Every structure is written in C-alpha cells, then in structure tokens.
Short mmCIF file of C-alpha atoms in Angstrom, two decimals:
data_model
loop_
_atom_site.label_atom_id
_atom_site.label_comp_id
_atom_site.label_asym_id
_atom_site.label_seq_id
_atom_site.Cartn_x
_atom_site.Cartn_y
_atom_site.Cartn_z
CA UNK A 22 0.00 0.00 0.00
CA UNK A 23 0.96 3.66 -0.35
CA UNK A 24 1.07 6.08 2.58
CA UNK A 25 1.38 9.85 2.34
CA UNK A 26 3.71 10.96 5.06
CA UNK A 27 4.12 14.46 6.43
CA UNK A 28 7.02 15.01 8.86
CA UNK A 29 7.07 18.11 11.04
CA UNK A 30 10.76 17.88 11.87
CA UNK A 31 11.92 17.94 8.26
CA UNK A 32 8.88 19.89 7.00
CA UNK A 33 8.47 17.39 4.14
CA UNK A 34 5.57 15.49 2.60
CA UNK A 35 6.05 12.44 0.40
CA UNK A 36 4.37 9.18 -0.56
CA UNK A 37 6.03 5.95 0.42
CA UNK A 38 5.40 2.33 -0.42
CA UNK A 39 4.60 0.37 2.72
CA UNK A 40 4.30 -3.43 2.65
CA UNK A 41 3.31 -4.07 6.25
CA UNK A 42 0.38 -3.26 8.55
CA UNK A 43 0.67 -1.03 11.62
CA UNK A 44 1.98 2.39 12.63
CA UNK A 45 4.64 0.59 14.65
CA UNK A 46 5.82 -1.18 11.47
CA UNK A 47 5.87 2.16 9.64
CA UNK A 48 8.03 3.78 12.33
CA UNK A 49 10.40 0.80 12.21
CA UNK A 50 10.66 1.10 8.41
CA UNK A 51 11.47 4.80 8.77
CA UNK A 52 13.87 4.14 11.67
CA UNK A 53 11.96 6.60 13.89
CA UNK A 54 11.78 6.07 17.63
CA UNK A 55 8.15 6.08 18.79
CA UNK A 56 9.11 8.13 21.87
CA UNK A 57 10.00 11.04 19.61
CA UNK A 58 6.77 11.44 17.62
CA UNK A 59 3.02 11.85 17.92
CA UNK A 60 1.11 10.24 15.07
CA UNK A 61 -1.88 11.95 13.44
CA UNK A 62 -4.33 10.49 10.92
CA UNK A 63 -7.21 12.68 9.66
CA UNK A 64 -6.66 15.20 12.47
CA UNK A 65 -6.88 12.45 15.06
CA UNK A 66 -4.08 11.24 17.30
CA UNK A 67 -3.56 7.47 16.94
CA UNK A 68 -1.40 4.93 18.77
CA UNK A 69 1.27 2.63 17.40
CA UNK A 70 -0.91 -0.47 17.17
CA UNK A 71 -3.35 1.16 14.67
CA UNK A 72 -3.72 -0.61 11.34
CA UNK A 73 -2.91 1.50 8.30
CA UNK A 74 -4.85 1.49 5.02
CA UNK A 75 -3.87 2.23 1.46
CA UNK A 76 -3.75 6.02 0.79
CA UNK A 77 -3.73 6.93 4.48
CA UNK A 78 -2.29 10.37 5.19
CA UNK A 79 -0.08 10.24 8.25
CA UNK A 80 1.52 13.21 10.00
CA UNK A 81 4.42 12.75 12.42
CA UNK A 82 4.73 15.57 14.96
CA UNK A 83 8.06 15.98 16.70
CA UNK A 84 7.93 15.48 20.48
CA UNK A 85 11.37 16.92 21.11
CA UNK A 86 11.48 20.65 21.68
CA UNK A 87 13.29 22.82 19.22
CA UNK A 88 15.96 23.81 21.71
CA UNK B 29 -5.89 0.23 21.37
CA UNK B 30 -8.83 1.32 23.51
CA UNK B 31 -9.04 3.29 26.74
CA UNK B 32 -10.73 1.61 29.72
CA UNK B 33 -13.85 3.60 28.72
CA UNK B 34 -13.72 1.85 25.29
CA UNK B 35 -12.94 5.04 23.38
CA UNK B 36 -9.92 5.11 21.00
CA UNK B 37 -6.65 5.75 22.81
CA UNK B 38 -4.36 8.72 22.10
CA UNK B 39 -1.43 7.37 24.14
CA UNK B 40 -0.14 4.08 25.48
CA UNK B 41 1.48 4.38 28.89
CA UNK B 42 3.36 1.83 30.98
CA UNK B 43 0.16 0.71 32.70
CA UNK B 44 -2.43 1.04 29.91
CA UNK B 45 -3.89 3.28 27.21
CA UNK B 46 -5.94 6.48 27.58
CA UNK B 47 -8.45 8.32 25.37
CA UNK B 48 -8.23 12.09 24.94
CA UNK B 49 -10.46 12.99 27.88
CA UNK B 50 -8.89 10.54 30.32
CA UNK B 51 -5.41 11.58 29.21
CA UNK B 52 -6.17 15.27 29.92
CA UNK B 53 -7.49 14.35 33.38
CA UNK B 54 -4.49 12.08 34.06
CA UNK B 55 -1.99 14.76 33.01
CA UNK B 56 -3.55 17.61 34.98
CA UNK B 57 -4.02 15.41 38.02
CA UNK B 58 -0.34 14.43 37.91
CA UNK B 59 0.81 18.07 37.69
CA UNK B 60 -1.51 19.24 40.49
CA UNK B 61 -0.45 16.34 42.74
CA UNK B 62 3.22 17.22 42.16
CA UNK B 63 2.53 20.86 43.09
CA UNK B 64 0.77 19.81 46.30
CA UNK B 65 3.18 17.04 47.30
CA UNK B 66 6.27 19.24 47.04
CA UNK B 67 4.48 22.53 47.94
CA UNK B 68 5.64 24.09 44.70
CA UNK B 69 2.95 26.80 44.79
CA UNK B 70 1.69 28.39 47.99
CA UNK B 71 -0.98 30.98 48.53
CA UNK B 72 1.40 33.76 49.55
CA UNK B 73 3.78 33.29 46.63
CA UNK B 74 4.42 35.64 43.76
CA UNK B 75 5.00 33.36 40.77
CA UNK B 76 7.38 33.96 37.91
CA UNK B 77 6.94 31.47 35.05
CA UNK B 78 10.11 31.04 33.01
CA UNK B 79 8.66 31.00 29.51
CA UNK B 80 10.11 30.47 26.06
CA UNK B 81 6.98 29.92 23.98
CA UNK B 82 7.63 26.19 23.62
CA UNK B 83 5.21 23.42 24.59
CA UNK B 84 6.55 23.03 28.14
CA UNK B 85 6.33 26.69 29.11
CA UNK B 86 2.88 27.23 27.54
CA UNK B 87 1.62 24.11 29.32
CA UNK B 88 2.91 25.22 32.70
CA UNK B 89 1.68 28.79 32.19
CA UNK B 90 -1.80 27.43 31.53
CA UNK B 91 -1.75 24.87 34.35
CA UNK B 92 -0.27 27.21 36.98
CA UNK B 93 -3.05 29.66 36.24
CA UNK B 94 -5.62 26.83 36.35
CA UNK B 95 -4.21 25.59 39.69
CA UNK B 96 -4.56 29.07 41.21
CA UNK B 97 -8.14 29.39 39.97
CA UNK B 98 -9.06 25.86 41.13
CA UNK B 99 -7.77 26.57 44.63
CA UNK B 100 -9.10 30.14 44.80
CA UNK B 101 -5.58 31.48 45.29
CA UNK B 102 -5.19 35.17 44.59
CA UNK B 103 -1.49 34.60 43.92
CA UNK B 104 0.19 37.04 41.49
CA UNK B 105 1.65 35.35 38.41
CA UNK B 106 3.71 36.71 35.52
CA UNK B 107 5.83 35.30 32.70
CA UNK B 108 9.50 36.06 32.15
CA UNK B 109 11.20 35.25 28.85
CA UNK B 110 14.88 35.48 27.99
CA UNK B 111 15.79 36.47 24.43
CA UNK B 112 19.30 35.02 24.08
CA UNK B 113 19.65 36.38 20.56
CA UNK B 114 19.55 33.27 18.36
CA UNK B 115 18.75 34.16 14.77
CA UNK B 116 15.77 32.46 13.08
CA UNK B 117 14.70 30.86 16.36
CA UNK B 118 13.80 32.88 19.43
CA UNK B 119 11.84 35.66 17.73
CA UNK B 120 9.32 33.10 16.41
CA UNK B 121 8.75 31.38 19.78
CA UNK B 122 8.44 34.78 21.50
CA UNK B 123 5.76 35.80 19.00
CA UNK B 124 3.68 32.74 20.03
CA UNK B 125 4.35 33.45 23.68
CA UNK B 126 3.21 37.07 23.39
CA UNK B 127 -0.05 35.98 21.77
CA UNK B 128 -0.61 33.25 24.39
CA UNK B 129 -0.01 35.65 27.31
CA UNK B 130 -2.38 38.17 25.72
CA UNK B 131 -5.09 35.48 25.29
CA UNK B 132 -4.76 34.37 28.92
CA UNK B 133 -4.22 37.86 30.43
CA UNK B 134 -0.74 37.04 31.76
CA UNK B 135 1.82 39.83 32.09
CA UNK B 136 4.93 39.04 30.04
CA UNK B 137 8.42 40.48 30.62
CA UNK B 138 11.11 39.91 27.99
CA UNK B 139 14.79 40.38 28.87
CA UNK B 140 17.26 40.54 25.97
CA UNK B 141 20.82 39.24 26.39
CA UNK B 142 21.99 41.86 23.90
CA UNK B 143 20.77 44.66 26.17
CA UNK B 144 22.20 43.07 29.31
CA UNK B 145 25.56 41.82 28.00
CA UNK B 146 26.01 43.86 24.77
CA UNK B 147 26.17 40.58 22.84
CA UNK B 148 23.64 38.17 21.41
CA UNK B 149 24.44 34.47 21.85
CA UNK B 150 25.20 34.27 18.11
CA UNK B 151 27.81 37.03 18.54
CA UNK B 152 29.26 35.77 21.84
CA UNK B 153 29.56 32.06 21.04
CA UNK B 154 32.33 32.16 18.37
CA UNK B 155 34.44 34.52 20.50
CA UNK B 156 34.12 32.45 23.67
CA UNK B 157 34.45 29.10 21.90
CA UNK B 158 37.73 30.22 20.30
CA UNK B 159 39.50 30.41 23.70
CA UNK B 160 37.54 28.00 25.86
CA UNK B 161 35.89 25.46 23.49
CA UNK B 162 32.67 26.11 25.41
CA UNK B 163 29.51 24.91 23.63
CA UNK B 164 26.69 27.40 22.96
CA UNK B 165 24.41 25.53 25.39
CA UNK B 166 26.96 26.13 28.21
CA UNK B 167 26.90 29.89 27.61
CA UNK B 168 23.13 29.98 27.06
CA UNK B 169 22.51 28.01 30.29
CA UNK B 170 24.66 30.36 32.39
CA UNK B 171 23.03 33.46 30.86
CA UNK B 172 19.49 32.13 31.22
CA UNK B 173 19.89 31.09 34.90
CA UNK B 174 21.50 34.44 35.70
CA UNK B 175 18.87 36.59 33.99
CA UNK B 176 15.92 34.54 35.25
CA UNK B 177 17.08 34.79 38.84
CA UNK B 178 18.06 38.45 38.63
CA UNK B 179 14.83 39.66 37.02
CA UNK B 180 12.50 37.30 38.92
CA UNK B 181 13.96 38.78 42.12
CA UNK B 182 13.69 42.35 40.83
CA UNK B 183 10.04 41.69 40.00
CA UNK B 184 9.50 40.41 43.57
CA UNK B 185 8.89 36.75 42.67
CA UNK B 186 9.11 34.20 45.49
CA UNK B 187 9.26 31.23 43.07
CA UNK B 188 10.45 30.71 39.52
CA UNK B 189 8.39 27.98 37.84
CA UNK B 190 10.15 26.22 34.99
CA UNK B 191 8.76 23.84 32.37
CA UNK B 192 11.38 21.12 32.94
CA UNK B 193 9.80 17.73 32.27
CA UNK B 194 10.71 14.15 33.19
CA UNK B 195 12.85 13.70 30.06
CA UNK B 196 14.86 16.88 30.80
CA UNK B 197 15.48 15.70 34.34
CA UNK B 198 16.40 12.10 33.42
CA UNK B 199 18.87 13.48 30.84
CA UNK B 200 20.40 15.85 33.43
CA UNK B 201 20.76 13.02 35.96
CA UNK B 202 22.57 10.78 33.45
CA UNK B 203 24.75 13.66 32.23
CA UNK B 204 25.84 14.35 35.81
CA UNK B 205 26.59 10.65 36.38
CA UNK B 206 28.63 10.45 33.17
CA UNK B 207 30.62 13.52 34.27
CA UNK B 208 30.82 12.51 37.95
CA UNK B 209 29.14 15.78 38.96
CA UNK B 210 27.48 14.51 42.13
CA UNK B 211 27.38 17.95 43.75
CA UNK B 212 25.70 19.39 40.66
CA UNK B 213 23.20 16.50 40.68
CA UNK B 214 22.17 17.56 44.19
CA UNK B 215 20.78 20.77 42.64
CA UNK B 216 18.23 18.73 40.65
CA UNK B 217 14.82 17.51 41.86
CA UNK B 218 11.34 19.09 41.83
CA UNK B 219 12.79 22.00 43.85
CA UNK B 220 16.16 23.18 42.54
CA UNK B 221 19.17 24.08 44.65
CA UNK B 222 20.65 22.99 47.96
CA UNK B 223 20.91 26.18 50.00
CA UNK B 224 18.52 29.05 50.45
CA UNK B 225 19.89 32.55 49.97
CA UNK B 226 18.19 35.94 49.91
CA UNK B 227 19.51 36.63 46.41
CA UNK B 228 18.31 33.29 45.00
CA UNK B 229 14.68 32.82 43.98
CA UNK B 230 13.66 29.19 44.46
CA UNK B 231 13.14 27.30 41.16
CA UNK B 232 10.41 24.65 41.00
CA UNK B 233 9.31 22.12 38.37
CA UNK B 234 5.61 21.11 38.34
CA UNK B 235 6.05 19.04 35.12
CA UNK B 236 8.68 16.92 36.90
CA UNK B 237 6.77 13.63 36.45
CA UNK B 238 5.40 14.35 32.94
CA UNK B 239 7.29 12.93 29.99
CA UNK B 240 8.12 15.09 27.00
CA UNK B 241 5.69 13.06 24.87
CA UNK B 242 2.86 13.56 27.36
CA UNK B 243 3.54 17.31 27.49
CA UNK B 244 3.58 17.58 23.70
CA UNK B 245 0.32 15.64 23.49
CA UNK B 246 -1.29 17.83 26.16
CA UNK B 247 -0.27 21.05 24.36
CA UNK B 248 -1.52 19.60 21.07
CA UNK B 249 -4.95 18.58 22.42
CA UNK B 250 -5.31 21.96 24.15
CA UNK B 251 -4.43 23.61 20.80
CA UNK B 252 -1.68 25.78 22.26
CA UNK B 253 0.10 27.72 19.49
CA UNK B 254 3.36 25.75 19.44
CA UNK B 255 5.31 25.56 16.22
CA UNK B 256 8.31 23.35 15.68
CA UNK B 257 11.41 25.45 15.17
CA UNK B 258 14.73 23.85 15.93
CA UNK B 259 17.40 25.80 17.79
CA UNK B 260 20.41 25.89 15.44
CA UNK B 261 22.60 24.80 18.37
CA UNK B 262 20.30 21.97 19.55
CA UNK B 263 22.53 19.12 18.38
CA UNK B 264 25.81 20.57 19.63
CA UNK B 265 25.71 19.26 23.17
CA UNK B 266 26.07 16.00 25.11
CA UNK B 267 22.39 16.26 26.02
CA UNK B 268 21.14 15.37 22.52
CA UNK B 269 23.15 12.11 22.58
CA UNK B 270 21.86 11.24 26.05
CA UNK B 271 18.31 12.03 24.89
CA UNK B 272 18.61 9.61 21.94
CA UNK B 273 20.10 6.93 24.19
CA UNK B 274 17.29 7.23 26.76
CA UNK B 275 14.62 7.15 24.05
CA UNK B 276 16.16 3.93 22.68
CA UNK B 277 16.10 2.37 26.14
CA UNK B 278 12.54 3.59 26.79
CA UNK B 279 11.32 1.92 23.60
CA UNK B 280 12.97 -1.38 24.51
CA UNK B 281 12.29 -1.22 28.26
CA UNK B 282 9.15 0.82 29.09
CA UNK B 283 9.53 2.81 32.30
CA UNK B 284 13.30 3.40 32.01
CA UNK B 285 13.05 7.19 32.38
CA UNK B 286 10.62 6.96 35.30
CA UNK B 287 12.98 4.41 36.89
CA UNK B 288 15.88 6.86 36.63
CA UNK B 289 13.77 9.57 38.31
CA UNK B 290 12.54 7.26 41.09
CA UNK B 291 16.06 6.00 41.84
CA UNK B 292 17.37 9.54 41.83
CA UNK B 293 14.68 10.82 44.20
CA UNK B 294 15.54 8.03 46.64
CA UNK B 295 19.19 9.17 46.59
CA UNK B 296 18.54 12.93 46.48
CA UNK B 297 18.41 13.56 50.27
CA UNK B 298 21.86 11.94 50.61
CA UNK B 299 23.23 13.89 47.65
CA UNK B 300 21.93 17.16 49.11
CA UNK B 301 23.49 16.37 52.47
CA UNK B 302 26.85 15.61 50.88
CA UNK B 303 26.69 18.69 48.66
CA UNK B 304 25.85 20.89 51.66
CA UNK B 305 28.92 19.58 53.46
CA UNK B 306 31.12 20.16 50.41
CA UNK B 307 29.64 23.51 49.42
CA UNK B 308 31.26 26.80 50.22
CA UNK B 309 29.04 29.53 51.51
CA UNK B 310 27.16 31.33 48.73
CA UNK B 311 28.99 34.55 47.94
CA UNK B 312 28.10 37.78 46.21
CA UNK B 313 29.91 38.38 42.91
CA UNK B 314 32.47 41.15 43.33
CA UNK B 315 31.62 42.56 39.91
CA UNK B 316 27.83 42.34 39.48
CA UNK B 317 26.64 41.75 43.09
CA UNK B 318 24.62 38.70 42.01
CA UNK B 319 24.95 35.40 43.93
CA UNK B 320 28.03 33.33 43.09
CA UNK B 321 29.86 30.19 44.20
CA UNK B 322 33.21 31.93 43.82
CA UNK B 323 34.33 35.56 44.07
CA UNK B 324 33.34 36.15 40.45
CA UNK B 325 30.15 34.59 39.05
CA UNK B 326 30.12 32.49 35.87
CA UNK B 327 28.32 35.21 33.92
CA UNK B 328 31.01 37.78 34.71
CA UNK B 329 33.70 35.24 33.79
CA UNK B 330 32.03 34.89 30.39
CA UNK B 331 31.82 38.67 30.10
CA UNK B 332 35.56 38.95 30.72
CA UNK B 333 36.17 36.73 27.66
CA UNK B 334 34.18 39.16 25.52
CA UNK B 335 36.25 42.24 26.38
#
C-alpha cells in the first residue's frame, strides 16, 4: 500500500510504499523512535498499534522541543 | 488500542492506554499532585513562570493559572522570557508566547541578552568558543539562569516555575553521572538548589513527572500555538546524545526514564546532604553583586572573555 507521510521535523511530505500493517511497522521502516513522535491520521491522534490502510495520510509531529 | 472507557486511545502508557479525555485528566491530576506534594505553589507566593513559547512553558503557564483558579488562590503570576539572541529561532517562539499571554491575560516580561551583556548568543559564542571550546548551550545556560534569577527577584517573585519535564530531568541526571558531577546533581529535583539565599529565587518544576511526549500531546490537544522550530545549536551538546540513548532504552524497556527519576529521588536527600557539606558559603559576585559560588560569578567570567 501507499502512505502519504508528512514530517514536522523535516517539513516534508512524500508518498512511500509500505508493505506491512501497523503504525509501529511504519516507524520501524522509517527508523523513527516512537518516543519522539506523535502520530496523526485525519486530524486524530492514533497509537502505534493502529492498522494502516492504502492512501492513508499520516503526520508525524516531533515530540522533542526545538531547543 | 482502547481506553478503559472503550474510546480510541491517544497514548499508550506503561500501565495502559488512555483516550483524549482521560489523558487530559491524568496529566492535569499528575501536575496538580506534584505541586501539592512538594508545595511548589503556595498561597502567599508571587509566581514567575520562566517562559520560552515552547510546549513546556505554555503548558505550565496554563496549568499554573488553572491551579490558582481551582484553589481560589489570589497569587500574582507573571511570565519572564529570555531572548538570548539566536537568529531564526527565538523571535518566532516569543511571538507565540506574546499571543498566548495576551489570550490568557498574563503579564509578560522579555529580557534581551543583547541589552544586558552587549552581545547576542550568536555574537558571543564564536568569540568564547575560540578560547575555551565552550559549547553554545553552556553559555546559554549560564546566561538564562543568571537573567531569570536576577529579574525574577527584581520583579519580587518568590518562586520561579520552569517547564522542565521528566525527560529533561532524566537526561540531566545521566549527564551528571557520566561527568561525575554529584554535587551538581544535588541541585536537581522538583525544587532546585541545595541552599537558600536571599539573592536566589527558588526554582520549582511542576512538570517533573510528565514525559516530554505527554507534554507535547497535552499542548496539542489543548491547541496551544506551538510551532516546531529547531534551535540551530540543539545538536551541539552531550544532552542530545543522552536524549537519543534514553529514548532507545525507553522503547525497549518501558519505564526506564521513570525508573531513573525514582532511583534519583531516593538518593537525592543523601546527595543534598553531601553537597551541603562540600559547598562553600554562597557569595556575592564582586563585579555584578549577584549570587556566586566563587568571588566572580560564571556570567562575569564569560563577560571577561568578551572584552
């Protein structure tokens, strides 16, 4: 499936191919520590165990302060 | 994952998952219990909130005000921000802070390093680093502590409330262990410092038991105007490496950061006792008349490198 990914830290949006199922899998694929992000889908905060669907738009907000 | 009320969860904690409403209650309850347990806010205080415009300071500004209202305290409260002079960074967070303070009717005071020291951090850092190899965070930390204490006292504050969270504290504890700074570690805890002094305003940390992720989530749900802007010096220090290490451990072993805090709090009375025995009497800086551990304070030592 394809996921559109918006990352606050890098201020980038791109579509990635994602062969697995959950948010946790997605973070592993991206090598992002789950402690460092809050995950948003359709303006709703979701947890790592959520199943993703084709064409989902996911936003990763950075937990770490800017300074 | 579902909350115990069967609504979708917004966070998974060590002991279960919480929906938005239960998370807000859990977070506020934790902060208010910390304030009460350690007597961080008392009725007769005048409160100075150290504010930067980031998620931690906006959260504690909001919750300190809510705590006062909830307890019918008529305690004066104001915000104090330090503008260190970091290009493309501080001006943006101060803009958010000004709007927030206006929305919540909180008086905001901004102190600029440039006005106080004749240098912004951007101007001072290369000069100081050339001779001493000091990192920008070392200079910034000394300046911020100095200005917060000096102006909180001038504005008659009895407490300085900071937005330090559990992650900040766990990182500081590990940094002090790595550097064998046991006397410095004794200054940590929900109430900073080891000795009272008339020139020092006590610093307290109501977000002490809230993780950085919880604080970010709280500020997000409450729709506080927090934008992500990275300090250009953020990755220069030891702290960023310790932060990454602790986040790795937390992912593999849930509760690692809380464990560090709990262990530290059990040791803190002993550390304070030892530090009190080792500490020299607090002096007054011969140059600026602010409190100092030696005859000349760290801020004046930095100033001497800029002449």
